[in-house]
Amino acid sequence: MNSPKSKVQSPKSEEAGRSLWADAWAQLRRSRLAMACLFVVLVYTAMAVYGEAVYRVCRIKDITPSYQKQNLEEQYLAPSLPSRHPMGTDGLGRDVFQRLLQGTRIAFQVGIITSLIAIPIGVILGCIAGYFGGKTDDFIVWLYSTFASIPGLLFILAIAMVVGKGLLGVYLGIGLTTWVGLCRLIRGEVIKHKSRPYVMAARALGLGPFRIMFRHILPNVFHIVIVSFTLRFPAAISTEVFMSFLGIGVQGEPSWGVMISNARLRLWHGVWWEMTFVTLAIFGIVLAFNLLGDALRDALDPRLKTGEV
Amino acid sequence: MLIYISRRILQMLPTVLGVILITFILFNVVGGSPAAMTLGRHVTPQALEEFDEQRGFNKPLFFGWWTKTRALDDEAFRKTPGAESVEQGFIRMTNGAYTVPLAFSLRPNTTYRLEIEYRMADGASVFPNIGKNALEFSKDWKKTELIFQGLEKTSAKDLVFKVDGTLEVRELQLRRKMANPLDSQLVFFLKQIARFDFGMSSSLNQPVSGLLLKGMGPSLFLMIPVFFLELFLAIGIALICAFMRNTLVDRFFVVLAVALMSINYLVWIIAGQYVLSFKMGWFPVWGFASWGYLLLPVLIGVISGLGSNVRFYRTIMLDEMYKDYVRTAFAKGVSKSGVLFKHVLKNAMIPIVTNVITAIPFLYTGSLLLESFFGIPGLGYLAVNAVNSSDVDVIRAEVFIGAVLFVIFNLITDLCYAWLDPRVKLE
Amino acid sequence: MKRARSNLLSIAGGFFCLAVLLGSGCGRGQLEGEGTPGEMVYFGETSKIRGFDPIRAGDVSSALAASKVFEGLLQYSYLDRPYRVEPLLAESMPTVSRDGLTYTFRIRKGIHFQDDPCFKETGGKGRELVAEDFIYSMKRIADLKNGSSGYWAFNDRIVGLDAWRESTGGEAPSDYAAEVEGLRALDRHTLQIKLTRPYPQLLWILTMHYSFAVPREAVEFYGKEFVNHPVGTGPYILKSYRQNYRYEFVRNPKWAETGRGDRYPDRAPPGTDPQLLADAGKPVPFIDRIIQYVIEDSTTEWLMFLTGQLESSGVSRDNWDAVITQDKMLAGELAARGIRLLSSPTLDLFYIGFNMDDPVVGKNKKLRQAMTCAFNTDEYIRFYNNRIVRPKGPIPSGVSGYSDQPSPFPFDLDRAKKLLAEAGYPDGKDPATGRRLQLTLELGSAENPEFRQAAELFANFMEKIGVVIKLSYNNWPTFLEKMERRQAQLFSLGWVADYPDAENFLQLFYAPNSSPGPNHANYSDPAFDKLYEQIREMQDTPGRTELYRQMSDIVVEDCPWIFTMNPLAYGLQHHWLKNYVYHDFPYGMIKYYKVDGEERAKWKAEYGKR
């Protein structure tokens, strides 16, 4: 992780870093549960990539994708194997399995894009606050304690409401409200690292503060970012499902929340499949990420246990 | 102690100001006036202006002399190609009088500013009804400002361009001058907060403060039982786990906790409503009439939060178990349960209390989903409805009050610490 | 012109409210404990009630709620078809001057407002209703400070009212003492309305909630809280409420006290169900207590109904085929519960509009015609489980001017493709880009899955001829804003008639009514506009009906809208609910309904909570 070309060799951290990652990987390998979770995550990722591919290809070829194809002749077909609809069809005769794949795509999109918003904010502000201290630190601490004091879900809904419905609202709502925990942790770590010899040495060599922060300190606290990512991913997915269900989130695309909302209509009449498969899909990915996140945390930095990441 | 308290209260102020600023930026700067959505579609600009006047939306955001008026929408003709009166993104006027209709008469004794981006190769243009004279010649696009007084009703309903030659206009803006540059939306908002006036709900046509007061009861009815049941259950299970650390029981609960955490909240609700109420008929499906109606929502509320709480408390207790004094106690021969209850639980109390107290303010907003699903007319239900009908004032008030409560309860936690542990004050 | 109302309906996908209006109750005996049988009835509402101030009741459920408490000068006669107005608070129909500009109403004597603390002078006793009350109420709706969405009904119609409205802007309090020439009380019980030009629709307008009599004392006493404290002359008073959850109305004791004798109609046109006349001439209201719940989620409501927690329900599209058999009879279990199914056509019109300002769809008549031809009527009707009819033009059946000629653009894929090629998009390909033509359909809401699916179905139809429809969901306000700014390309909207007159539909195509007016398609046709200006001042004559037809033909040929559906109102009704008949404007009509207490108790014992 640490660049070997950097002028200042920080052997201690380099070594520690390497062994930290190697150790962690070894520890993960030992845990069958963690490997299983990793496998599940990879399967979901493959599904999402496939969904994205289908979506893109249909866009480029300018055809209606199969998950949107309606067929009123095939309304509410129960799942059966072997058949064209292994998971049955919904009220408009659309294939539940295809829609589920698209739901995975959207869930991953939400997980990744919200992380791309929240993690850089958290990391950059955390580094700056921790490294510079003083007035800058005061300001950033003030900023995140203000954000932290606003009730989370309401804040997300409010942002989504102001920005407008649809995916953009979901991205910004989740992304802009969930960087606080990470920022706090990074700030704490950076403060600790600031007094370490390798940082002192770098400073003595006259390196600029940003170079020190991002080239030298950041690699040493990067495991926090990884753990944070694995743990916030399922949270983002759950929030998206919730928002789409309420009609604030994704629209016109088969997101899991939208599917649950549609599936609920006919549950009473015994149409169980759409609901069941979607909930299982959500359960699977969230569980896998949660367990993997735990395992990673144990492997990388057991001290993080009680902290919110 | 008093000094400490007052210092902490002072420290609290910036956060409250921050919250005010963030809600203001979110709703006023990014959001803007809800007039159009409130008044419905069949509305005149004058009615919109009146609405803004009453709610302060026609003032500058932070400060400033000039503010928008709905009498004339900003017209950027270059952005609306295709409309018939417009050629290549601008309006051309040749020899004659052209009227730019104003939606309503300008206020008397008020200064206005008209900004024109124009091009005029020859001739002259005058504005007879606002008493302004010729625009200067300009071959290239040029911006100019005309400042004039709003006139009495009779003549000011329209702006008349009297053109001799050819005038091309591609942008037109009208601004009103404020009597006081500090008379801004932010100040208006601060004044509102100081009066505990949270505005009017646009979807329910009533003062927000009343709605909040009425909604708080049902929310608390739902959330207080959820809160306490969850607390006791979670701590209980966490104690069992800590007590039987690394046994099968502990593992079982840990896995169960993660599994519970991974089930989506929605699923709990839908499954609860469908299976327990509908299929089994154990609970009413919907309503808020007697305590019986709260059973299912409370149950779901507890179960859905249990997983993460058990994990949290277990971790805290295990952290304590590894500390020296526990080892010493064991070495002294204190029984396992004695250690657990006398030492561990007591010392784990501080993080537990923090967690508990800071969770209290979140009780007030109730549970968004539980309330809207089970028809509990609390603040969560109100919020979901408000989001769906873009009821800005309600959401703003709920966000703001939630945040302020959080800050206050944080303060209380700190004071508790200081009271429990005098060393804290010295920090 | 009524907007908010049409909006809400289109949000709900059209059906649900209607189905529920149909005498379906969302009550729960179990919630209330057992009262004396017949003493109360539970009626449910699915949309939220936005307070009781008549001038702010822009949507159906709020207007219905307000109409239990407040009354206007006139009302629709309950049983007469075609619809007709009759006096309510007026003694008789007004005398109209020969030029059609002056209407004089005699107001009934001895009508009192309900008792309320706001009547301080009389120590809380409700005072008598006088002509000034109507003047005050109409000024209230004109007052800019009140921001009422209903001023369209009087805008530019009543002499001096517009000027008075102008004067209410700004900081000074509105001057209610100022005379308005067009609104005068000739004596305590005589009201004179002077119009700026003939306005034959005024009589319909005067039945609406915007014209209800509101006592000034109450408005001033309660201020902002007036929305929660209705004080009226109507058959019921609001006894208690919990916002967004439950409203309880009880019989207005003032009626008995003052001996007010409003009666059930004793005449009905031939062909009326004789059972509807069983109570002819009896004093109304029949029901003592009404409980309303706000259950916005249709699935929840349906579950409650099935478990017996609710006594009845509307039927949403999605549950339809499971509940109703092929021949539109109730399926087993429900039929066994003694529930009847009612259906009736409505005056609601749903459509997909083209923005005629849009460079692509607006200037290309062939394209619009092609898309109209591509709209698969049968499949759409099947999607709605036969609960709609496909309208042929802007005038729905049941209103004079309706034409039963077949549409000139019926579903025909080949013709649609041909028209599309003629429009410059062979196989949907846009020659400029080489890709399929992509159009954006703006939708007002995504909360309702049924609404969402209907839009997806429409996209599917268009895809068959190679036109790609991008669905853009907005929340209601953003949708409106896009309409107002003419930014939509296609949009999906509904229109609920304000009154049963074709003029109310045709004005939607009148060029001066373009956005932000109700003509959101921004349709403009000089010939049409000329005809419209002619008909809007005409009294009901065969000549006017003929003009209506001509105007309708112009619109159908030009296709500024794809007319998607006239919903049929369906609802489930219990045999113990008597005197119920469907009405498009059911405001205040709850006073005619009756509950057979014994039968209801029997039914509850048998089929209540299982």
PDB file of N, CA and C in Angstrom, chain A residues 6-39:
ATOM      1  N   SER A   6       8.522   6.398  -2.223  1.00  0.00           N
ATOM      2  CA  SER A   6       8.468   7.657  -1.500  1.00  0.00           C
ATOM      3  C   SER A   6       9.822   7.928  -0.863  1.00  0.00           C
ATOM      4  N   LYS A   7      10.166   9.207  -0.820  1.00  0.00           N
ATOM      5  CA  LYS A   7      11.507   9.571  -0.397  1.00  0.00           C
ATOM      6  C   LYS A   7      11.777   9.124   1.026  1.00  0.00           C
ATOM      7  N   VAL A   8      10.759   9.282   1.830  1.00  0.00           N
ATOM      8  CA  VAL A   8      10.966   8.909   3.211  1.00  0.00           C
ATOM      9  C   VAL A   8      10.586   7.462   3.367  1.00  0.00           C
ATOM     10  N   GLN A   9      11.518   6.671   3.723  1.00  0.00           N
ATOM     11  CA  GLN A   9      11.165   5.293   4.006  1.00  0.00           C
ATOM     12  C   GLN A   9      10.621   5.236   5.409  1.00  0.00           C
ATOM     13  N   SER A  10       9.488   4.652   5.543  1.00  0.00           N
ATOM     14  CA  SER A  10       8.990   4.469   6.900  1.00  0.00           C
ATOM     15  C   SER A  10       8.905   2.973   7.111  1.00  0.00           C
ATOM     16  N   PRO A  11      10.090   2.399   7.356  1.00  0.00           N
ATOM     17  CA  PRO A  11      10.195   0.937   7.343  1.00  0.00           C
ATOM     18  C   PRO A  11       9.222   0.298   8.322  1.00  0.00           C
ATOM     19  N   LYS A  12       9.120   0.924   9.436  1.00  0.00           N
ATOM     20  CA  LYS A  12       8.302   0.298  10.467  1.00  0.00           C
ATOM     21  C   LYS A  12       6.883   0.101   9.967  1.00  0.00           C
ATOM     22  N   SER A  13       6.381   1.214   9.450  1.00  0.00           N
ATOM     23  CA  SER A  13       4.991   1.145   9.047  1.00  0.00           C
ATOM     24  C   SER A  13       4.846   0.251   7.816  1.00  0.00           C
ATOM     25  N   GLU A  14       5.868   0.306   6.953  1.00  0.00           N
ATOM     26  CA  GLU A  14       5.788  -0.507   5.742  1.00  0.00           C
ATOM     27  C   GLU A  14       5.687  -1.972   6.109  1.00  0.00           C
ATOM     28  N   GLU A  15       6.591  -2.331   6.981  1.00  0.00           N
ATOM     29  CA  GLU A  15       6.618  -3.718   7.385  1.00  0.00           C
ATOM     30  C   GLU A  15       5.312  -4.089   8.078  1.00  0.00           C
ATOM     31  N   ALA A  16       4.970  -3.197   9.007  1.00  0.00           N
ATOM     32  CA  ALA A  16       3.750  -3.461   9.766  1.00  0.00           C
ATOM     33  C   ALA A  16       2.587  -3.537   8.805  1.00  0.00           C
ATOM     34  N   GLY A  17       2.597  -2.583   7.834  1.00  0.00           N
ATOM     35  CA  GLY A  17       1.508  -2.563   6.874  1.00  0.00           C
ATOM     36  C   GLY A  17       1.418  -3.874   6.138  1.00  0.00           C
ATOM     37  N   ARG A  18       2.529  -4.289   5.596  1.00  0.00           N
ATOM     38  CA  ARG A  18       2.483  -5.502   4.802  1.00  0.00           C
ATOM     39  C   ARG A  18       1.985  -6.660   5.640  1.00  0.00           C
ATOM     40  N   SER A  19       2.574  -6.747   6.833  1.00  0.00           N
ATOM     41  CA  SER A  19       2.191  -7.890   7.640  1.00  0.00           C
ATOM     42  C   SER A  19       0.741  -7.754   8.088  1.00  0.00           C
ATOM     43  N   LEU A  20       0.322  -6.495   8.285  1.00  0.00           N
ATOM     44  CA  LEU A  20      -1.066  -6.303   8.696  1.00  0.00           C
ATOM     45  C   LEU A  20      -1.995  -6.900   7.652  1.00  0.00           C
ATOM     46  N   TRP A  21      -1.766  -6.535   6.391  1.00  0.00           N
ATOM     47  CA  TRP A  21      -2.657  -7.032   5.338  1.00  0.00           C
ATOM     48  C   TRP A  21      -2.507  -8.516   5.139  1.00  0.00           C
ATOM     49  N   ALA A  22      -1.265  -8.957   5.159  1.00  0.00           N
ATOM     50  CA  ALA A  22      -1.036 -10.389   4.968  1.00  0.00           C
ATOM     51  C   ALA A  22      -1.660 -11.165   6.119  1.00  0.00           C
ATOM     52  N   ASP A  23      -1.420 -10.678   7.313  1.00  0.00           N
ATOM     53  CA  ASP A  23      -1.994 -11.322   8.502  1.00  0.00           C
ATOM     54  C   ASP A  23      -3.489 -11.414   8.390  1.00  0.00           C
ATOM     55  N   ALA A  24      -4.060 -10.282   8.023  1.00  0.00           N
ATOM     56  CA  ALA A  24      -5.509 -10.213   7.945  1.00  0.00           C
ATOM     57  C   ALA A  24      -6.021 -11.233   6.945  1.00  0.00           C
ATOM     58  N   TRP A  25      -5.362 -11.288   5.823  1.00  0.00           N
ATOM     59  CA  TRP A  25      -5.803 -12.218   4.784  1.00  0.00           C
ATOM     60  C   TRP A  25      -5.696 -13.657   5.289  1.00  0.00           C
ATOM     61  N   ALA A  26      -4.566 -13.930   5.972  1.00  0.00           N
ATOM     62  CA  ALA A  26      -4.387 -15.270   6.506  1.00  0.00           C
ATOM     63  C   ALA A  26      -5.496 -15.604   7.496  1.00  0.00           C
ATOM     64  N   GLN A  27      -5.796 -14.614   8.316  1.00  0.00           N
ATOM     65  CA  GLN A  27      -6.833 -14.858   9.324  1.00  0.00           C
ATOM     66  C   GLN A  27      -8.188 -15.096   8.663  1.00  0.00           C
ATOM     67  N   LEU A  28      -8.447 -14.310   7.610  1.00  0.00           N
ATOM     68  CA  LEU A  28      -9.713 -14.475   6.888  1.00  0.00           C
ATOM     69  C   LEU A  28      -9.779 -15.868   6.276  1.00  0.00           C
ATOM     70  N   ARG A  29      -8.644 -16.273   5.692  1.00  0.00           N
ATOM     71  CA  ARG A  29      -8.611 -17.573   5.026  1.00  0.00           C
ATOM     72  C   ARG A  29      -8.973 -18.685   5.996  1.00  0.00           C
ATOM     73  N   ARG A  30      -8.536 -18.496   7.217  1.00  0.00           N
ATOM     74  CA  ARG A  30      -8.796 -19.540   8.217  1.00  0.00           C
ATOM     75  C   ARG A  30     -10.275 -19.660   8.548  1.00  0.00           C
ATOM     76  N   SER A  31     -10.971 -18.526   8.463  1.00  0.00           N
ATOM     77  CA  SER A  31     -12.376 -18.561   8.863  1.00  0.00           C
ATOM     78  C   SER A  31     -13.244 -19.011   7.692  1.00  0.00           C
ATOM     79  N   ARG A  32     -13.867 -20.166   7.861  1.00  0.00           N
ATOM     80  CA  ARG A  32     -14.693 -20.684   6.774  1.00  0.00           C
ATOM     81  C   ARG A  32     -15.881 -19.777   6.529  1.00  0.00           C
ATOM     82  N   LEU A  33     -16.408 -19.238   7.620  1.00  0.00           N
ATOM     83  CA  LEU A  33     -17.581 -18.363   7.511  1.00  0.00           C
ATOM     84  C   LEU A  33     -17.242 -17.147   6.657  1.00  0.00           C
ATOM     85  N   ALA A  34     -16.088 -16.549   6.946  1.00  0.00           N
ATOM     86  CA  ALA A  34     -15.708 -15.344   6.210  1.00  0.00           C
ATOM     87  C   ALA A  34     -15.537 -15.657   4.735  1.00  0.00           C
ATOM     88  N   MET A  35     -14.912 -16.815   4.435  1.00  0.00           N
ATOM     89  CA  MET A  35     -14.716 -17.155   3.043  1.00  0.00           C
ATOM     90  C   MET A  35     -16.059 -17.372   2.352  1.00  0.00           C
ATOM     91  N   ALA A  36     -16.964 -18.024   3.070  1.00  0.00           N
ATOM     92  CA  ALA A  36     -18.291 -18.246   2.494  1.00  0.00           C
ATOM     93  C   ALA A  36     -18.934 -16.900   2.184  1.00  0.00           C
ATOM     94  N   CYS A  37     -18.810 -15.964   3.105  1.00  0.00           N
ATOM     95  CA  CYS A  37     -19.405 -14.648   2.891  1.00  0.00           C
ATOM     96  C   CYS A  37     -18.759 -13.964   1.692  1.00  0.00           C
ATOM     97  N   LEU A  38     -17.457 -14.100   1.622  1.00  0.00           N
ATOM     98  CA  LEU A  38     -16.757 -13.478   0.499  1.00  0.00           C
ATOM     99  C   LEU A  38     -17.284 -14.054  -0.809  1.00  0.00           C
ATOM    100  N   PHE A  39     -17.478 -15.381  -0.784  1.00  0.00           N
ATOM    101  CA  PHE A  39     -18.000 -16.039  -1.971  1.00  0.00           C
ATOM    102  C   PHE A  39     -19.383 -15.484  -2.326  1.00  0.00           C
TER     103      PHE A  39
END
